[in-house]
Short mmCIF file of C-alpha atoms in Angstrom, two decimals:
data_model
loop_
_atom_site.label_atom_id
_atom_site.label_comp_id
_atom_site.label_asym_id
_atom_site.label_seq_id
_atom_site.Cartn_x
_atom_site.Cartn_y
_atom_site.Cartn_z
CA MET P 1 -3.62 -65.29 -10.21
CA LYS P 2 -2.59 -62.37 -12.44
CA LEU P 3 -5.71 -60.56 -14.05
CA ASP P 4 -5.97 -59.47 -17.78
CA LYS P 5 -4.61 -55.95 -17.61
CA GLY P 6 -7.66 -54.96 -19.82
CA LEU P 7 -10.02 -55.87 -17.20
CA MET P 8 -8.02 -53.66 -14.53
CA ALA P 9 -7.83 -50.67 -17.14
CA GLY P 10 -11.62 -50.52 -17.69
CA SER P 11 -12.45 -50.23 -13.96
CA SER P 12 -9.18 -48.34 -12.42
CA THR P 13 -10.87 -44.85 -12.45
CA MET P 14 -13.88 -46.37 -10.36
CA LEU P 15 -11.52 -48.18 -8.20
CA VAL P 16 -9.34 -45.01 -7.40
CA LEU P 17 -12.48 -42.99 -6.60
CA THR P 18 -13.98 -45.74 -4.53
CA LEU P 19 -10.79 -45.80 -2.45
CA LEU P 20 -10.92 -41.96 -2.02
CA GLU P 21 -14.49 -42.22 -0.97
CA SER P 22 -13.40 -43.30 2.57
CA GLY P 23 -10.75 -40.59 3.19
CA ASP P 24 -7.92 -38.76 1.38
CA MET P 25 -4.90 -40.75 0.49
CA TYR P 26 -1.50 -40.66 -1.32
CA GLY P 27 -0.28 -42.87 -4.18
CA TYR P 28 1.36 -45.50 -2.56
CA GLN P 29 -1.18 -45.89 0.26
CA MET P 30 -3.83 -46.30 -2.49
CA ILE P 31 -1.84 -49.02 -4.06
CA GLU P 32 -1.52 -50.86 -0.52
CA GLU P 33 -5.32 -50.27 0.09
CA LEU P 34 -6.46 -51.60 -3.40
CA SER P 35 -4.31 -54.75 -2.62
CA ARG P 36 -5.60 -55.12 0.96
CA ARG P 37 -9.15 -54.78 -0.08
CA SER P 38 -9.16 -57.06 -3.08
CA ASN P 39 -7.09 -59.70 -0.91
CA GLN P 40 -4.00 -59.22 -3.24
CA VAL P 41 -6.17 -59.81 -6.46
CA PHE P 42 -5.61 -56.41 -7.69
CA GLN P 43 -1.85 -55.90 -8.12
CA MET P 44 -1.51 -52.83 -10.88
CA GLN P 45 1.67 -51.59 -12.17
CA GLU P 46 2.26 -49.01 -9.54
CA GLY P 47 3.58 -46.23 -11.96
CA THR P 48 0.47 -46.44 -14.17
CA LEU P 49 -1.71 -45.00 -11.03
CA TYR P 50 -0.10 -41.68 -11.32
CA PRO P 51 -1.52 -40.98 -14.94
CA ILE P 52 -4.96 -41.80 -13.69
CA LEU P 53 -4.63 -39.67 -10.79
CA HIS P 54 -3.34 -36.76 -12.69
CA THR P 55 -5.83 -37.12 -15.55
CA LEU P 56 -8.71 -37.11 -12.66
CA GLU P 57 -7.04 -34.25 -10.90
CA LYS P 58 -6.97 -32.12 -13.99
CA GLY P 59 -10.67 -33.04 -14.71
CA LYS P 60 -11.39 -31.51 -11.14
CA TYR P 61 -12.60 -34.96 -10.14
CA LEU P 62 -9.91 -34.71 -7.43
CA SER P 63 -8.11 -32.09 -5.40
CA SER P 64 -4.68 -32.36 -3.87
CA TYR P 65 -2.55 -31.06 -1.27
CA GLU P 66 1.06 -31.79 0.41
CA GLN P 67 1.72 -32.91 3.85
CA GLN P 68 4.79 -33.80 5.46
CA ALA P 69 5.25 -37.53 6.42
CA PRO P 70 7.01 -38.63 9.63
CA THR P 71 10.32 -39.11 7.58
CA GLY P 72 10.24 -35.48 6.66
CA ARG P 73 9.32 -36.21 2.96
CA MET P 74 6.45 -34.15 1.40
CA ARG P 75 3.46 -36.44 0.53
CA LYS P 76 0.92 -35.40 -2.05
CA TYR P 77 -2.54 -36.42 -0.80
CA TYR P 78 -5.63 -36.79 -3.16
CA LYS P 79 -8.99 -35.87 -2.02
CA LEU P 80 -12.43 -36.66 -3.83
CA THR P 81 -14.22 -33.48 -5.01
CA ARG P 82 -18.22 -33.24 -5.43
CA LYS P 83 -17.55 -33.79 -9.23
CA GLY P 84 -15.57 -36.73 -8.23
CA ARG P 85 -18.40 -38.11 -6.24
CA GLU P 86 -20.75 -37.69 -9.20
CA LEU P 87 -18.46 -39.48 -11.60
CA LEU P 88 -18.11 -42.30 -9.20
CA GLY P 89 -21.85 -42.69 -9.08
CA GLU P 90 -22.01 -42.88 -12.71
CA LYS P 91 -19.17 -45.44 -13.03
CA LYS P 92 -20.71 -47.63 -10.28
CA SER P 93 -23.89 -47.55 -12.22
CA GLU P 94 -22.27 -48.36 -15.51
CA TRP P 95 -20.37 -50.99 -13.56
CA GLU P 96 -23.82 -52.55 -12.37
CA LYS P 97 -25.17 -52.76 -15.77
CA PHE P 98 -21.90 -54.23 -17.14
CA HIS P 99 -21.84 -56.90 -14.23
CA SER P 100 -25.37 -57.88 -14.50
CA GLY P 101 -25.08 -58.32 -18.36
CA VAL P 102 -21.93 -60.52 -18.11
CA GLU P 103 -23.54 -62.45 -15.18
CA ALA P 104 -26.60 -63.25 -17.37
CA VAL P 105 -24.59 -64.19 -20.30
CA LEU P 106 -22.46 -66.60 -18.02
CA SER P 107 -25.38 -68.01 -16.32
CA PHE P 108 -27.36 -68.57 -19.74
CA SER P 109 -27.87 -72.26 -20.30
CA MET Q 1 25.33 -36.31 -5.09
CA LYS Q 2 23.99 -33.53 -7.33
CA GLN Q 3 27.02 -33.72 -9.72
CA GLU Q 4 26.36 -37.52 -10.01
CA GLU Q 5 22.78 -37.25 -10.70
CA LYS Q 6 23.64 -34.54 -13.40
CA LYS Q 7 26.03 -36.88 -14.96
CA LYS Q 8 23.44 -39.71 -15.00
CA SER Q 9 20.98 -37.31 -16.61
CA GLN Q 10 23.40 -36.16 -19.26
CA ARG Q 11 24.17 -39.84 -19.88
CA LEU Q 12 20.52 -40.89 -20.37
CA GLU Q 13 19.86 -37.94 -22.39
CA HIS Q 14 22.75 -38.67 -24.71
CA GLN Q 15 21.33 -42.39 -25.02
CA GLU Q 16 18.02 -40.92 -25.58
CA ASN Q 17 19.22 -38.56 -28.30
CA ALA Q 18 20.96 -41.51 -30.00
CA GLY Q 19 17.74 -43.27 -30.38
CA GLY Q 20 18.19 -45.65 -27.61
CA ARG Q 21 15.41 -47.01 -25.59
CA GLY Q 22 17.12 -49.02 -22.99
CA GLN Q 23 15.58 -52.18 -22.02
CA ALA Q 24 18.36 -53.01 -19.66
CA ARG Q 25 17.44 -53.19 -15.96
CA LEU Q 26 16.97 -49.57 -14.69
CA ASP Q 27 17.61 -48.11 -11.18
CA GLY Q 28 15.39 -45.70 -9.43
CA PHE Q 29 16.93 -42.67 -10.93
CA GLN Q 30 16.69 -44.05 -14.42
CA TRP Q 31 13.42 -45.03 -14.19
CA LEU Q 32 12.25 -41.67 -12.64
CA TYR Q 33 14.29 -39.95 -15.25
CA ILE Q 34 12.50 -41.63 -18.25
CA ALA Q 35 9.05 -41.63 -16.52
CA THR Q 36 9.08 -37.72 -16.21
CA ARG Q 37 11.33 -36.73 -19.10
CA GLY Q 38 8.08 -36.32 -21.23
CA ILE Q 39 6.80 -33.45 -19.13
CA ARG Q 40 8.18 -30.63 -20.81
CA PHE Q 41 7.38 -27.92 -18.32
CA ARG Q 42 10.13 -28.18 -15.66
CA PRO Q 43 8.04 -27.14 -12.59
CA ASP Q 44 5.47 -29.57 -13.40
CA ARG Q 45 8.10 -32.36 -14.18
CA ALA Q 46 9.85 -31.49 -10.88
CA ALA Q 47 6.57 -31.78 -8.72
CA VAL Q 48 5.80 -35.33 -10.56
CA ARG Q 49 9.18 -36.63 -10.09
CA ARG Q 50 9.11 -35.80 -6.37
CA GLU Q 51 5.59 -37.52 -6.07
CA LEU Q 52 7.12 -40.54 -8.11
CA GLU Q 53 10.17 -40.70 -5.96
CA ALA Q 54 8.36 -40.52 -2.80
CA HIS Q 55 6.39 -43.76 -3.70
CA LEU Q 56 9.53 -45.45 -4.80
CA GLU Q 57 11.20 -44.79 -1.41
CA ASP Q 58 7.95 -45.82 0.49
CA LYS Q 59 8.15 -49.10 -1.43
CA GLN Q 60 11.58 -49.50 -0.77
CA ALA Q 61 11.05 -48.94 3.01
CA ASP Q 62 8.28 -51.35 3.23
CA LEU Q 63 10.06 -54.12 1.51
CA ARG Q 64 13.03 -53.88 3.78
CA ARG Q 65 10.60 -53.68 6.81
CA ILE Q 66 8.79 -57.01 5.66
CA PHE Q 67 12.16 -58.55 4.62
CA PRO Q 68 14.90 -57.33 7.02
CA GLU Q 69 17.46 -59.32 5.43
CA MET Q 70 16.88 -57.42 2.03
CA SER Q 71 19.61 -55.47 0.67
CA GLN Q 72 18.94 -51.73 -0.50
CA GLU Q 73 20.01 -52.58 -4.01
CA GLU Q 74 17.49 -55.61 -3.89
CA ALA Q 75 14.73 -53.27 -2.60
CA GLU Q 76 15.34 -50.72 -5.04
CA ARG Q 77 15.37 -53.20 -7.91
CA ARG Q 78 12.00 -54.61 -6.66
CA ALA Q 79 10.46 -51.19 -6.14
CA VAL Q 80 11.58 -50.08 -9.75
CA GLU Q 81 9.98 -53.40 -11.26
CA SER Q 82 6.79 -52.83 -9.31
CA MET Q 83 6.34 -49.57 -10.86
CA GLY Q 84 5.95 -50.92 -14.39
CA ASP Q 85 7.08 -49.80 -17.81
CA ALA Q 86 8.85 -46.26 -17.55
CA TRP Q 87 8.50 -45.55 -21.07
CA GLU Q 88 4.57 -46.21 -20.97
CA VAL Q 89 4.11 -44.13 -18.00
CA ARG Q 90 6.24 -41.46 -19.83
CA LYS Q 91 3.82 -41.49 -22.70
CA GLN Q 92 0.57 -41.08 -20.44
CA LEU Q 93 2.42 -38.48 -18.15
CA ALA Q 94 3.21 -36.40 -21.34
CA LYS Q 95 -0.34 -36.56 -22.66
CA ILE Q 96 -1.55 -35.16 -19.47
CA HIS Q 97 0.79 -32.48 -18.54
CA LYS Q 98 0.67 -30.15 -21.55
CA PRO Q 99 3.55 -27.51 -21.67
CA TRP Q 100 1.24 -24.71 -22.75
CA LEU Q 101 -0.99 -24.58 -19.63
CA GLY Q 102 2.40 -24.46 -17.47
CA TYR Q 103 3.57 -21.68 -19.75
CA LEU Q 104 0.18 -20.10 -19.70
CA TRP Q 105 0.29 -20.11 -15.79
CA ARG Q 106 3.78 -18.79 -15.88
CA LEU Q 107 2.84 -15.92 -18.32
CA SER Q 108 -0.08 -14.89 -16.01
CA GLN Q 109 2.37 -14.93 -12.93
CA VAL Q 110 4.75 -12.53 -15.10
CA LEU Q 111 2.01 -10.53 -15.91
CA ALA Q 112 0.89 -10.06 -12.07
CA VAL Q 113 4.28 -8.98 -11.21
CA LEU Q 114 4.43 -6.36 -14.02
CA ALA Q 115 0.98 -5.09 -12.90
CA CYS Q 116 2.21 -4.86 -9.31
CA LEU Q 117 5.50 -3.15 -10.42
CA TRP Q 118 3.39 -0.73 -12.75
CA LEU Q 119 1.14 0.23 -9.93
CA VAL Q 120 3.83 0.89 -7.68
CA SER Q 121 5.95 2.95 -10.29
CA PHE Q 122 2.81 4.80 -10.96
CA GLY Q 123 2.01 5.57 -7.43
CA LEU Q 124 5.52 6.66 -6.58
CA PHE Q 125 6.65 8.45 -9.56
CA ARG Q 126 3.85 9.24 -11.72
CA GLY Q 127 1.00 10.35 -9.48
CA GLU Q 128 0.87 14.02 -9.15
CA ASP Q 129 1.00 14.10 -5.51
CA ALA Q 130 2.24 10.77 -4.53
CA TYR Q 131 5.93 11.10 -6.37
CA LEU Q 132 9.28 10.64 -5.12
CA GLY Q 133 10.87 12.00 -7.86
CA ASP Q 134 11.95 15.72 -8.55
CA ASP Q 135 9.49 16.39 -11.50
CA GLY Q 136 7.78 19.15 -12.85
CA TYR Q 137 4.83 18.97 -10.39
CA SER Q 138 7.14 18.69 -7.23
CA GLU Q 139 6.75 22.21 -6.48
CA LEU Q 140 3.16 21.97 -6.29
CA TRP Q 141 2.42 19.89 -3.53
CA ASP Q 142 3.75 19.78 -0.09
CA VAL Q 143 4.79 16.71 2.27
CA ASP Q 144 1.22 16.13 3.27
CA ASN Q 145 0.35 15.52 -0.41
CA LEU Q 146 -1.65 18.73 -0.18
CA PRO Q 147 -1.75 21.29 -2.58
CA GLY Q 148 -0.66 24.89 -2.40
CA THR Q 149 2.51 25.14 -0.16
CA ALA Q 150 5.10 26.20 -2.72
CA VAL Q 151 5.49 29.77 -3.83
CA MET Q 152 4.54 29.84 -7.54
CA GLY Q 153 4.11 32.44 -9.98
CA ASP Q 154 0.50 31.42 -10.28
CA GLN Q 155 -1.31 32.49 -7.33
CA ASP Q 156 -3.73 29.65 -7.66
CA ASP Q 157 -1.10 27.36 -6.57
CA ARG Q 158 -0.37 28.96 -3.23
CA ARG Q 159 -4.05 29.84 -2.25
CA TYR Q 160 -4.44 27.22 0.72
CA LEU Q 161 -1.57 28.06 3.05
CA PRO Q 162 -1.82 31.00 5.58
CA GLY Q 163 0.40 33.72 4.45
CA ASP Q 164 0.72 37.47 4.51
CA ASP Q 165 -1.23 38.30 1.52
CA PRO Q 166 -3.88 40.86 2.47
CA ASN Q 167 -6.40 39.10 0.09
CA GLN Q 168 -5.97 35.95 2.01
CA LEU Q 169 -9.07 36.28 4.73
CA LEU Q 170 -8.62 32.81 6.01
CA ALA Q 171 -6.84 29.51 5.90
CA LEU Q 172 -7.76 26.37 7.68
CA GLU Q 173 -6.24 22.93 8.14
CA ILE Q 174 -9.29 21.01 8.77
CA GLY Q 175 -8.63 17.37 8.40
CA GLN Q 176 -12.26 15.95 9.07
CA THR Q 177 -12.75 12.43 7.66
CA GLU Q 178 -15.86 10.51 7.11
CA HIS Q 179 -16.26 6.90 5.86
CA VAL Q 180 -18.54 6.42 2.81
CA GLY Q 181 -18.92 3.32 0.84
CA GLY Q 182 -15.53 1.89 1.68
CA GLN Q 183 -13.84 5.08 1.10
CA ASN Q 184 -12.44 7.77 3.50
CA VAL Q 185 -13.35 11.10 2.54
CA SER Q 186 -11.63 14.01 4.09
CA LEU Q 187 -12.00 17.89 3.96
CA ARG Q 188 -7.91 18.61 4.15
CA ARG Q 189 -7.76 22.49 3.88
CA ALA Q 190 -9.87 25.55 3.20
CA ALA Q 191 -9.00 29.15 2.12
CA LEU Q 192 -11.05 32.13 1.89
CA TRP Q 193 -9.80 34.98 -0.35
CA GLN Q 194 -10.91 38.46 -1.16
CA GLY Q 195 -11.24 38.76 -5.11
CA ASP Q 196 -11.47 41.95 -6.99
CA ASP Q 197 -15.17 42.14 -6.35
CA ARG Q 198 -16.17 39.15 -4.68
CA ARG Q 199 -15.05 36.21 -2.28
CA GLU Q 200 -13.70 32.79 -3.24
CA LEU Q 201 -13.70 29.90 -0.92
CA TYR Q 202 -11.41 26.86 -1.90
CA LEU Q 203 -11.88 23.51 -0.22
CA TYR Q 204 -9.56 20.56 -0.79
CA LEU Q 205 -10.97 17.20 -0.32
CA ARG Q 206 -9.25 13.85 -0.58
CA VAL Q 207 -10.59 10.48 -1.13
CA ASP Q 208 -8.68 7.32 -0.01
CA THR Q 209 -9.33 3.94 -0.85
CA TRP Q 210 -7.49 0.52 -1.03
CA ARG Q 211 -9.82 -0.22 -4.17
CA PHE Q 212 -7.05 1.22 -6.42
CA TRP Q 213 -9.05 0.76 -9.50
CA GLU Q 214 -11.92 3.12 -8.26
CA ARG Q 215 -9.23 5.74 -7.88
CA GLY Q 216 -11.44 7.43 -4.94
CA VAL Q 217 -14.18 8.79 -7.21
CA LEU Q 218 -16.50 11.63 -6.16
CA ARG Q 219 -19.88 12.10 -7.83
CA GLU Q 220 -20.22 15.90 -8.93
CA GLU Q 221 -23.86 15.47 -9.02
CA TRP Q 222 -24.15 14.36 -5.15
CA MET Q 223 -22.42 17.47 -3.98
CA LYS Q 224 -24.44 20.32 -2.39
CA VAL Q 225 -23.08 23.42 -0.98
CA THR Q 226 -24.97 25.83 1.25
CA ASP Q 227 -24.46 28.55 3.76
CA ASP Q 228 -26.28 29.69 6.82
CA ARG Q 229 -27.89 32.77 4.80
CA GLY Q 230 -29.82 30.03 2.77
CA ASN Q 231 -27.63 30.41 -0.38
CA CYS Q 232 -27.00 27.56 -2.53
CA TYR Q 233 -23.57 27.34 -4.51
CA ALA Q 234 -24.59 25.26 -7.53
CA LEU Q 235 -21.79 23.07 -9.09
CA GLU Q 236 -21.04 24.04 -12.47
CA GLU Q 237 -19.64 21.64 -15.12
CA GLY Q 238 -16.27 22.39 -16.51
CA ASN Q 239 -12.86 22.90 -15.44
CA TYR Q 240 -11.37 25.04 -12.57
CA TYR Q 241 -9.98 27.71 -14.78
CA ALA Q 242 -13.08 28.34 -16.81
CA LEU Q 243 -14.88 28.77 -13.74
CA VAL Q 244 -12.68 31.24 -11.96
CA THR Q 245 -12.15 33.42 -15.00
CA ALA Q 246 -15.49 33.34 -16.83
CA GLY Q 247 -19.19 32.58 -16.47
CA ASP Q 248 -22.28 34.39 -15.10
CA PRO Q 249 -24.11 33.43 -11.93
CA PRO Q 250 -26.48 30.61 -12.79
CA GLU Q 251 -30.14 31.87 -13.80
CA ASP Q 252 -31.84 30.18 -10.73
CA GLY Q 253 -30.20 32.62 -8.61
CA SER Q 254 -27.64 30.02 -7.01
CA ARG Q 255 -24.03 31.17 -6.74
CA ALA Q 256 -21.52 29.72 -8.94
CA SER Q 257 -19.01 27.11 -7.63
CA GLY Q 258 -17.00 24.21 -9.17
CA LEU Q 259 -15.39 20.90 -8.61
CA ALA Q 260 -11.83 19.80 -10.23
CA TRP Q 261 -9.77 16.97 -9.75
CA GLY Q 262 -6.73 17.87 -7.98
CA GLY Q 263 -4.02 15.31 -7.66
CA TYR Q 264 -3.92 11.50 -7.31
CA GLY Q 265 -2.18 8.53 -6.27
CA PRO Q 266 -2.81 4.78 -6.43
CA PHE Q 267 -4.87 4.79 -3.47
CA HIS Q 268 -6.43 8.35 -3.44
CA SER Q 269 -7.69 11.19 -5.40
CA GLY Q 270 -7.77 14.66 -4.69
CA TYR Q 271 -10.47 17.18 -5.36
CA GLU Q 272 -10.75 20.98 -5.22
CA VAL Q 273 -14.21 22.57 -4.56
CA TYR Q 274 -14.34 26.22 -5.08
CA LEU Q 275 -17.07 28.85 -4.61
CA ARG Q 276 -16.50 31.78 -6.57
CA ASP Q 277 -19.28 34.16 -4.93
CA VAL Q 278 -19.39 33.32 -1.16
CA ASP Q 279 -21.71 35.71 0.27
CA PRO Q 280 -19.86 38.02 2.67
CA GLU Q 281 -22.24 37.91 5.52
CA ALA Q 282 -22.12 33.94 5.58
CA ARG Q 283 -20.82 32.60 8.98
CA TRP Q 284 -20.39 29.19 7.70
CA ILE Q 285 -20.90 27.01 4.65
CA ARG Q 286 -21.76 23.40 4.60
CA LEU Q 287 -20.85 20.72 1.90
CA ASP Q 288 -23.11 17.85 1.87
CA TYR Q 289 -22.26 14.80 -0.29
CA GLY Q 290 -24.91 12.02 -1.10
CA PRO Q 291 -27.71 10.91 -3.61
CA THR Q 292 -30.67 12.35 -1.87
CA GLN Q 293 -29.78 12.27 1.84
CA PRO Q 294 -26.23 13.33 2.63
CA LEU Q 295 -23.64 10.53 3.40
CA VAL Q 296 -21.10 13.01 4.42
CA SER Q 297 -21.34 16.52 5.49
CA PHE Q 298 -18.47 19.05 6.24
CA THR Q 299 -19.05 22.55 7.77
CA VAL Q 300 -16.36 25.32 7.44
CA GLU Q 301 -16.62 28.15 9.86
CA LEU Q 302 -15.94 31.48 8.31
CA LYS Q 303 -15.98 33.49 11.39
CA GLU Q 304 -12.32 33.88 11.85
CA GLU Q 305 -12.25 36.49 9.14
CA ASP Q 306 -13.79 38.77 11.31
CA GLN Q 307 -11.33 38.58 14.07
#
């Protein structure tokens, strides 16, 4: 089932930050991990991940470094900064509020 | 390969200039070209392109691993498809990668290089005793960057080196070095001269430091000169020439002396200390440097003059 793009867009920053909470990753790895963790529910347009990553990097929520892959190609890894962890905390708490609000409306009878 | 890519870029640029926003199926090169074209600062654009290209290649490799029968062309087509709308990605990347930030960074690099060049040229060609050129000062300094080796018309410029002048009583190459607050302070040379009616002692100090912005500063008020006879040689303010040619001894009974800046380079400064009225009976003089307690002390033996 394909999700409404708007639903993904609203939470993409939180999802990216959450992925990096468990370790440094490069772009393609994040897409794969997101798909795996969501049981293939979250299938984002892969190119759109990079504007999100670059925005977070410019805002110092992420830092990056390059590392050589076994194929010889340089890969750009992203790392969550302390500022990024704080942002993730805020995003999660926003999400909790939103989620419980939606739940409350849906379960109202 | 490079030629082919160049041709493709030119073709895409031409299409774009003509107002075309191709909806046709894109290959990997075209997708990357369109997605990154909005980044106007070229080094940024190249870096983003490398990152996206790596993603496309990873995707293709994964597809071919999962579906071994899949052709390279099909894997590329599916990889490009999964990247999404190149024009949308381009719009977003262009918004994030502002060119002025890149240009500002490049400008700061250029300024840093210019500052380094200035520093080197200043040290090599402009410093009075750290030059390579044959300028007006070149006769005043020897290969050790110390003053006074050249035979000059003005006797002040040849006061340090041993010579046959009967008025030169003593000339020493001392070379004592002390470390003070990150600087190396050394007493390099001393010379005692018999003036018309008094003895004059010249000391040449050099301060070396890698902190070029400090330029090896010595504080005049921290300097104290005494001898074994209990005389104190007070430092007077003013330049060297004024001190030699004019001025009465201070009223407190101390003997006149002075400090002048003599020579510099990017990582050092030279100082001349001169005692104008050295006690003829003094066997040594001591130069202490420090705020209250001396941080550095240099002693110059004057005994040789009697030999």
